[in-house]
Amino acid sequence: MNKKGKKYKEYLFVDGYNIINSWSELRELSSLNLEVAREELIEIMAEYQYYSGIKVIIVFDAHMVKKNVGKKETIKDVDVVYTKENETADQYIERVLDHIGKSKRIRVATSDWMEQQIVLSRGGTRISARELEAEIKDQKRMMMKRRSKEEKKSELFIGRLDEETIKKLDLWQKNNE
């Protein structure tokens, strides 16, 4: 459920390291600092979740970390999962799909062809890293257009107001900042 208590219409599982290694901007960041690349992916996906209404779960492999018990946290309303020792992101996603894949609408973002086939067989749909990146860029473009239209409407509205009303609005804004 989201902050307003509404159920999500769709869930998007993101194979974190697969996406980081597939998107050139994040790949470059990760070569400098993997933590920063993870944070940037979380930031991008939090914005995507906010505007799309799709619940995002990012899964990072931690299966090579000895004695790792796994960890789940919520960052900017995005669920972030670090798998436990001997569990890959693919295995975690497959396990969740086995439980909810037939009853909920689930997409999985990965460019791993084998994982894509498993996702399809378990009731999910797949989206490649490149397709997800394009979807996010399209969404950002639409938001920029919408914002631009709203600003133009606001400017037109303000242009129709008399001088005295504009001064009152300015005064009100200064008092409420």
PDB file of N, CA and C in Angstrom, residues 60-117:
ATOM      1  N   PHE A  60      18.901  -6.063  -4.638  1.00  0.00           N
ATOM      2  CA  PHE A  60      20.346  -6.100  -4.858  1.00  0.00           C
ATOM      3  C   PHE A  60      20.886  -7.446  -4.380  1.00  0.00           C
ATOM      4  N   ASP A  61      21.760  -8.038  -5.193  1.00  0.00           N
ATOM      5  CA  ASP A  61      22.439  -9.281  -4.806  1.00  0.00           C
ATOM      6  C   ASP A  61      23.387  -9.006  -3.648  1.00  0.00           C
ATOM      7  N   ALA A  62      23.299  -9.833  -2.640  1.00  0.00           N
ATOM      8  CA  ALA A  62      24.295  -9.799  -1.571  1.00  0.00           C
ATOM      9  C   ALA A  62      24.681 -11.243  -1.255  1.00  0.00           C
ATOM     10  N   HIS A  63      24.419 -12.128  -2.220  1.00  0.00           N
ATOM     11  CA  HIS A  63      24.612 -13.564  -1.983  1.00  0.00           C
ATOM     12  C   HIS A  63      26.064 -13.961  -1.764  1.00  0.00           C
ATOM     13  N   MET A  64      27.013 -13.133  -2.157  1.00  0.00           N
ATOM     14  CA  MET A  64      28.427 -13.455  -1.967  1.00  0.00           C
ATOM     15  C   MET A  64      28.963 -12.926  -0.632  1.00  0.00           C
ATOM     16  N   VAL A  65      28.127 -12.211   0.113  1.00  0.00           N
ATOM     17  CA  VAL A  65      28.555 -11.659   1.398  1.00  0.00           C
ATOM     18  C   VAL A  65      28.379 -12.735   2.472  1.00  0.00           C
ATOM     19  N   LYS A  66      29.467 -13.158   3.045  1.00  0.00           N
ATOM     20  CA  LYS A  66      29.444 -14.245   4.037  1.00  0.00           C
ATOM     21  C   LYS A  66      28.608 -13.882   5.257  1.00  0.00           C
ATOM     22  N   LYS A  67      27.833 -14.829   5.699  1.00  0.00           N
ATOM     23  CA  LYS A  67      26.978 -14.723   6.883  1.00  0.00           C
ATOM     24  C   LYS A  67      25.946 -13.594   6.768  1.00  0.00           C
ATOM     25  N   ASN A  68      25.646 -13.188   5.562  1.00  0.00           N
ATOM     26  CA  ASN A  68      24.656 -12.142   5.347  1.00  0.00           C
ATOM     27  C   ASN A  68      23.262 -12.738   5.511  1.00  0.00           C
ATOM     28  N   VAL A  69      22.446 -12.136   6.342  1.00  0.00           N
ATOM     29  CA  VAL A  69      21.091 -12.643   6.581  1.00  0.00           C
ATOM     30  C   VAL A  69      20.054 -11.927   5.720  1.00  0.00           C
ATOM     31  N   GLY A  70      20.508 -10.985   4.906  1.00  0.00           N
ATOM     32  CA  GLY A  70      19.590 -10.228   4.068  1.00  0.00           C
ATOM     33  C   GLY A  70      19.047  -9.029   4.827  1.00  0.00           C
ATOM     34  N   LYS A  71      18.521  -8.086   4.072  1.00  0.00           N
ATOM     35  CA  LYS A  71      18.016  -6.868   4.703  1.00  0.00           C
ATOM     36  C   LYS A  71      16.957  -6.252   3.802  1.00  0.00           C
ATOM     37  N   LYS A  72      15.908  -5.742   4.429  1.00  0.00           N
ATOM     38  CA  LYS A  72      14.876  -5.014   3.694  1.00  0.00           C
ATOM     39  C   LYS A  72      14.709  -3.664   4.364  1.00  0.00           C
ATOM     40  N   GLU A  73      14.626  -2.633   3.546  1.00  0.00           N
ATOM     41  CA  GLU A  73      14.396  -1.298   4.077  1.00  0.00           C
ATOM     42  C   GLU A  73      13.558  -0.509   3.085  1.00  0.00           C
ATOM     43  N   THR A  74      12.973   0.566   3.562  1.00  0.00           N
ATOM     44  CA  THR A  74      12.196   1.433   2.699  1.00  0.00           C
ATOM     45  C   THR A  74      12.896   2.779   2.654  1.00  0.00           C
ATOM     46  N   ILE A  75      13.253   3.194   1.439  1.00  0.00           N
ATOM     47  CA  ILE A  75      13.939   4.464   1.233  1.00  0.00           C
ATOM     48  C   ILE A  75      13.095   5.268   0.254  1.00  0.00           C
ATOM     49  N   LYS A  76      12.633   6.441   0.700  1.00  0.00           N
ATOM     50  CA  LYS A  76      11.776   7.301  -0.126  1.00  0.00           C
ATOM     51  C   LYS A  76      10.575   6.524  -0.660  1.00  0.00           C
ATOM     52  N   ASP A  77      10.005   5.682   0.190  1.00  0.00           N
ATOM     53  CA  ASP A  77       8.817   4.884  -0.104  1.00  0.00           C
ATOM     54  C   ASP A  77       9.082   3.747  -1.096  1.00  0.00           C
ATOM     55  N   VAL A  78      10.329   3.527  -1.479  1.00  0.00           N
ATOM     56  CA  VAL A  78      10.703   2.408  -2.346  1.00  0.00           C
ATOM     57  C   VAL A  78      11.245   1.294  -1.459  1.00  0.00           C
ATOM     58  N   ASP A  79      10.765   0.070  -1.683  1.00  0.00           N
ATOM     59  CA  ASP A  79      11.290  -1.071  -0.942  1.00  0.00           C
ATOM     60  C   ASP A  79      12.621  -1.482  -1.549  1.00  0.00           C
ATOM     61  N   VAL A  80      13.643  -1.605  -0.706  1.00  0.00           N
ATOM     62  CA  VAL A  80      14.977  -2.005  -1.153  1.00  0.00           C
ATOM     63  C   VAL A  80      15.339  -3.285  -0.406  1.00  0.00           C
ATOM     64  N   VAL A  81      15.668  -4.316  -1.173  1.00  0.00           N
ATOM     65  CA  VAL A  81      15.976  -5.623  -0.604  1.00  0.00           C
ATOM     66  C   VAL A  81      17.418  -5.985  -0.938  1.00  0.00           C
ATOM     67  N   TYR A  82      18.170  -6.398   0.077  1.00  0.00           N
ATOM     68  CA  TYR A  82      19.504  -6.963  -0.116  1.00  0.00           C
ATOM     69  C   TYR A  82      19.352  -8.440   0.206  1.00  0.00           C
ATOM     70  N   THR A  83      19.635  -9.294  -0.761  1.00  0.00           N
ATOM     71  CA  THR A  83      19.407 -10.722  -0.567  1.00  0.00           C
ATOM     72  C   THR A  83      20.349 -11.290   0.486  1.00  0.00           C
ATOM     73  N   LYS A  84      19.993 -12.459   0.978  1.00  0.00           N
ATOM     74  CA  LYS A  84      20.833 -13.119   1.980  1.00  0.00           C
ATOM     75  C   LYS A  84      21.941 -13.917   1.290  1.00  0.00           C
ATOM     76  N   GLU A  85      22.854 -14.424   2.093  1.00  0.00           N
ATOM     77  CA  GLU A  85      23.948 -15.230   1.570  1.00  0.00           C
ATOM     78  C   GLU A  85      23.373 -16.389   0.750  1.00  0.00           C
ATOM     79  N   ASN A  86      23.998 -16.664  -0.373  1.00  0.00           N
ATOM     80  CA  ASN A  86      23.604 -17.748  -1.287  1.00  0.00           C
ATOM     81  C   ASN A  86      22.244 -17.536  -1.957  1.00  0.00           C
ATOM     82  N   GLU A  87      21.726 -16.307  -1.968  1.00  0.00           N
ATOM     83  CA  GLU A  87      20.481 -16.013  -2.680  1.00  0.00           C
ATOM     84  C   GLU A  87      20.737 -14.843  -3.631  1.00  0.00           C
ATOM     85  N   THR A  88      20.493 -15.068  -4.909  1.00  0.00           N
ATOM     86  CA  THR A  88      20.670 -14.006  -5.890  1.00  0.00           C
ATOM     87  C   THR A  88      19.395 -13.167  -5.971  1.00  0.00           C
ATOM     88  N   ALA A  89      19.509 -12.015  -6.617  1.00  0.00           N
ATOM     89  CA  ALA A  89      18.325 -11.174  -6.848  1.00  0.00           C
ATOM     90  C   ALA A  89      17.307 -11.965  -7.660  1.00  0.00           C
ATOM     91  N   ASP A  90      17.779 -12.706  -8.662  1.00  0.00           N
ATOM     92  CA  ASP A  90      16.881 -13.521  -9.488  1.00  0.00           C
ATOM     93  C   ASP A  90      16.094 -14.517  -8.636  1.00  0.00           C
ATOM     94  N   GLN A  91      16.785 -15.200  -7.733  1.00  0.00           N
ATOM     95  CA  GLN A  91      16.114 -16.191  -6.879  1.00  0.00           C
ATOM     96  C   GLN A  91      15.074 -15.531  -5.975  1.00  0.00           C
ATOM     97  N   TYR A  92      15.411 -14.381  -5.430  1.00  0.00           N
ATOM     98  CA  TYR A  92      14.459 -13.667  -4.566  1.00  0.00           C
ATOM     99  C   TYR A  92      13.211 -13.292  -5.364  1.00  0.00           C
ATOM    100  N   ILE A  93      13.419 -12.697  -6.528  1.00  0.00           N
ATOM    101  CA  ILE A  93      12.296 -12.271  -7.364  1.00  0.00           C
ATOM    102  C   ILE A  93      11.443 -13.476  -7.762  1.00  0.00           C
ATOM    103  N   GLU A  94      12.081 -14.576  -8.144  1.00  0.00           N
ATOM    104  CA  GLU A  94      11.340 -15.790  -8.522  1.00  0.00           C
ATOM    105  C   GLU A  94      10.490 -16.293  -7.358  1.00  0.00           C
ATOM    106  N   ARG A  95      11.046 -16.254  -6.168  1.00  0.00           N
ATOM    107  CA  ARG A  95      10.320 -16.729  -4.984  1.00  0.00           C
ATOM    108  C   ARG A  95       9.082 -15.871  -4.733  1.00  0.00           C
ATOM    109  N   VAL A  96       9.238 -14.563  -4.836  1.00  0.00           N
ATOM    110  CA  VAL A  96       8.103 -13.663  -4.637  1.00  0.00           C
ATOM    111  C   VAL A  96       7.065 -13.885  -5.740  1.00  0.00           C
ATOM    112  N   LEU A  97       7.525 -14.047  -6.963  1.00  0.00           N
ATOM    113  CA  LEU A  97       6.606 -14.305  -8.074  1.00  0.00           C
ATOM    114  C   LEU A  97       5.797 -15.576  -7.851  1.00  0.00           C
ATOM    115  N   ASP A  98       6.431 -16.593  -7.285  1.00  0.00           N
ATOM    116  CA  ASP A  98       5.715 -17.842  -6.992  1.00  0.00           C
ATOM    117  C   ASP A  98       4.555 -17.591  -6.037  1.00  0.00           C
ATOM    118  N   HIS A  99       4.717 -16.636  -5.128  1.00  0.00           N
ATOM    119  CA  HIS A  99       3.677 -16.345  -4.134  1.00  0.00           C
ATOM    120  C   HIS A  99       2.592 -15.416  -4.653  1.00  0.00           C
ATOM    121  N   ILE A 100       2.987 -14.388  -5.413  1.00  0.00           N
ATOM    122  CA  ILE A 100       1.979 -13.388  -5.781  1.00  0.00           C
ATOM    123  C   ILE A 100       1.837 -13.154  -7.281  1.00  0.00           C
ATOM    124  N   GLY A 101       2.630 -13.837  -8.095  1.00  0.00           N
ATOM    125  CA  GLY A 101       2.644 -13.599  -9.534  1.00  0.00           C
ATOM    126  C   GLY A 101       1.328 -13.855 -10.237  1.00  0.00           C
ATOM    127  N   LYS A 102       0.521 -14.757  -9.724  1.00  0.00           N
ATOM    128  CA  LYS A 102      -0.747 -15.070 -10.385  1.00  0.00           C
ATOM    129  C   LYS A 102      -1.882 -14.160  -9.918  1.00  0.00           C
ATOM    130  N   SER A 103      -1.707 -13.511  -8.756  1.00  0.00           N
ATOM    131  CA  SER A 103      -2.799 -12.706  -8.209  1.00  0.00           C
ATOM    132  C   SER A 103      -2.578 -11.195  -8.350  1.00  0.00           C
ATOM    133  N   LYS A 104      -1.374 -10.780  -8.621  1.00  0.00           N
ATOM    134  CA  LYS A 104      -1.066  -9.356  -8.748  1.00  0.00           C
ATOM    135  C   LYS A 104      -0.371  -9.111 -10.087  1.00  0.00           C
ATOM    136  N   ARG A 105      -0.484  -7.885 -10.566  1.00  0.00           N
ATOM    137  CA  ARG A 105       0.187  -7.514 -11.807  1.00  0.00           C
ATOM    138  C   ARG A 105       1.629  -7.143 -11.475  1.00  0.00           C
ATOM    139  N   ILE A 106       2.555  -7.940 -11.994  1.00  0.00           N
ATOM    140  CA  ILE A 106       3.964  -7.753 -11.660  1.00  0.00           C
ATOM    141  C   ILE A 106       4.811  -7.691 -12.922  1.00  0.00           C
ATOM    142  N   ARG A 107       5.690  -6.679 -12.947  1.00  0.00           N
ATOM    143  CA  ARG A 107       6.701  -6.599 -14.004  1.00  0.00           C
ATOM    144  C   ARG A 107       8.061  -6.724 -13.338  1.00  0.00           C
ATOM    145  N   VAL A 108       8.999  -7.269 -14.082  1.00  0.00           N
ATOM    146  CA  VAL A 108      10.360  -7.406 -13.578  1.00  0.00           C
ATOM    147  C   VAL A 108      11.297  -6.740 -14.575  1.00  0.00           C
ATOM    148  N   ALA A 109      12.110  -5.815 -14.069  1.00  0.00           N
ATOM    149  CA  ALA A 109      13.074  -5.107 -14.903  1.00  0.00           C
ATOM    150  C   ALA A 109      14.425  -5.785 -14.796  1.00  0.00           C
ATOM    151  N   THR A 110      14.829  -6.424 -15.887  1.00  0.00           N
ATOM    152  CA  THR A 110      16.135  -7.074 -15.974  1.00  0.00           C
ATOM    153  C   THR A 110      16.456  -7.285 -17.442  1.00  0.00           C
ATOM    154  N   SER A 111      17.732  -7.293 -17.761  1.00  0.00           N
ATOM    155  CA  SER A 111      18.138  -7.606 -19.130  1.00  0.00           C
ATOM    156  C   SER A 111      18.678  -9.022 -19.210  1.00  0.00           C
ATOM    157  N   ASP A 112      18.581  -9.756 -18.137  1.00  0.00           N
ATOM    158  CA  ASP A 112      19.007 -11.154 -18.087  1.00  0.00           C
ATOM    159  C   ASP A 112      17.953 -11.992 -18.821  1.00  0.00           C
ATOM    160  N   TRP A 113      18.303 -12.505 -20.012  1.00  0.00           N
ATOM    161  CA  TRP A 113      17.343 -13.221 -20.855  1.00  0.00           C
ATOM    162  C   TRP A 113      16.746 -14.429 -20.143  1.00  0.00           C
ATOM    163  N   MET A 114      17.579 -15.201 -19.476  1.00  0.00           N
ATOM    164  CA  MET A 114      17.094 -16.400 -18.772  1.00  0.00           C
ATOM    165  C   MET A 114      16.071 -16.013 -17.691  1.00  0.00           C
ATOM    166  N   GLU A 115      16.386 -14.958 -16.951  1.00  0.00           N
ATOM    167  CA  GLU A 115      15.471 -14.491 -15.901  1.00  0.00           C
ATOM    168  C   GLU A 115      14.153 -14.014 -16.511  1.00  0.00           C
ATOM    169  N   GLN A 116      14.228 -13.366 -17.655  1.00  0.00           N
ATOM    170  CA  GLN A 116      13.014 -12.914 -18.332  1.00  0.00           C
ATOM    171  C   GLN A 116      12.091 -14.097 -18.648  1.00  0.00           C
ATOM    172  N   GLN A 117      12.667 -15.195 -19.085  1.00  0.00           N
ATOM    173  CA  GLN A 117      11.862 -16.382 -19.424  1.00  0.00           C
ATOM    174  C   GLN A 117      11.208 -16.972 -18.170  1.00  0.00           C
TER     175      GLN A 117
END
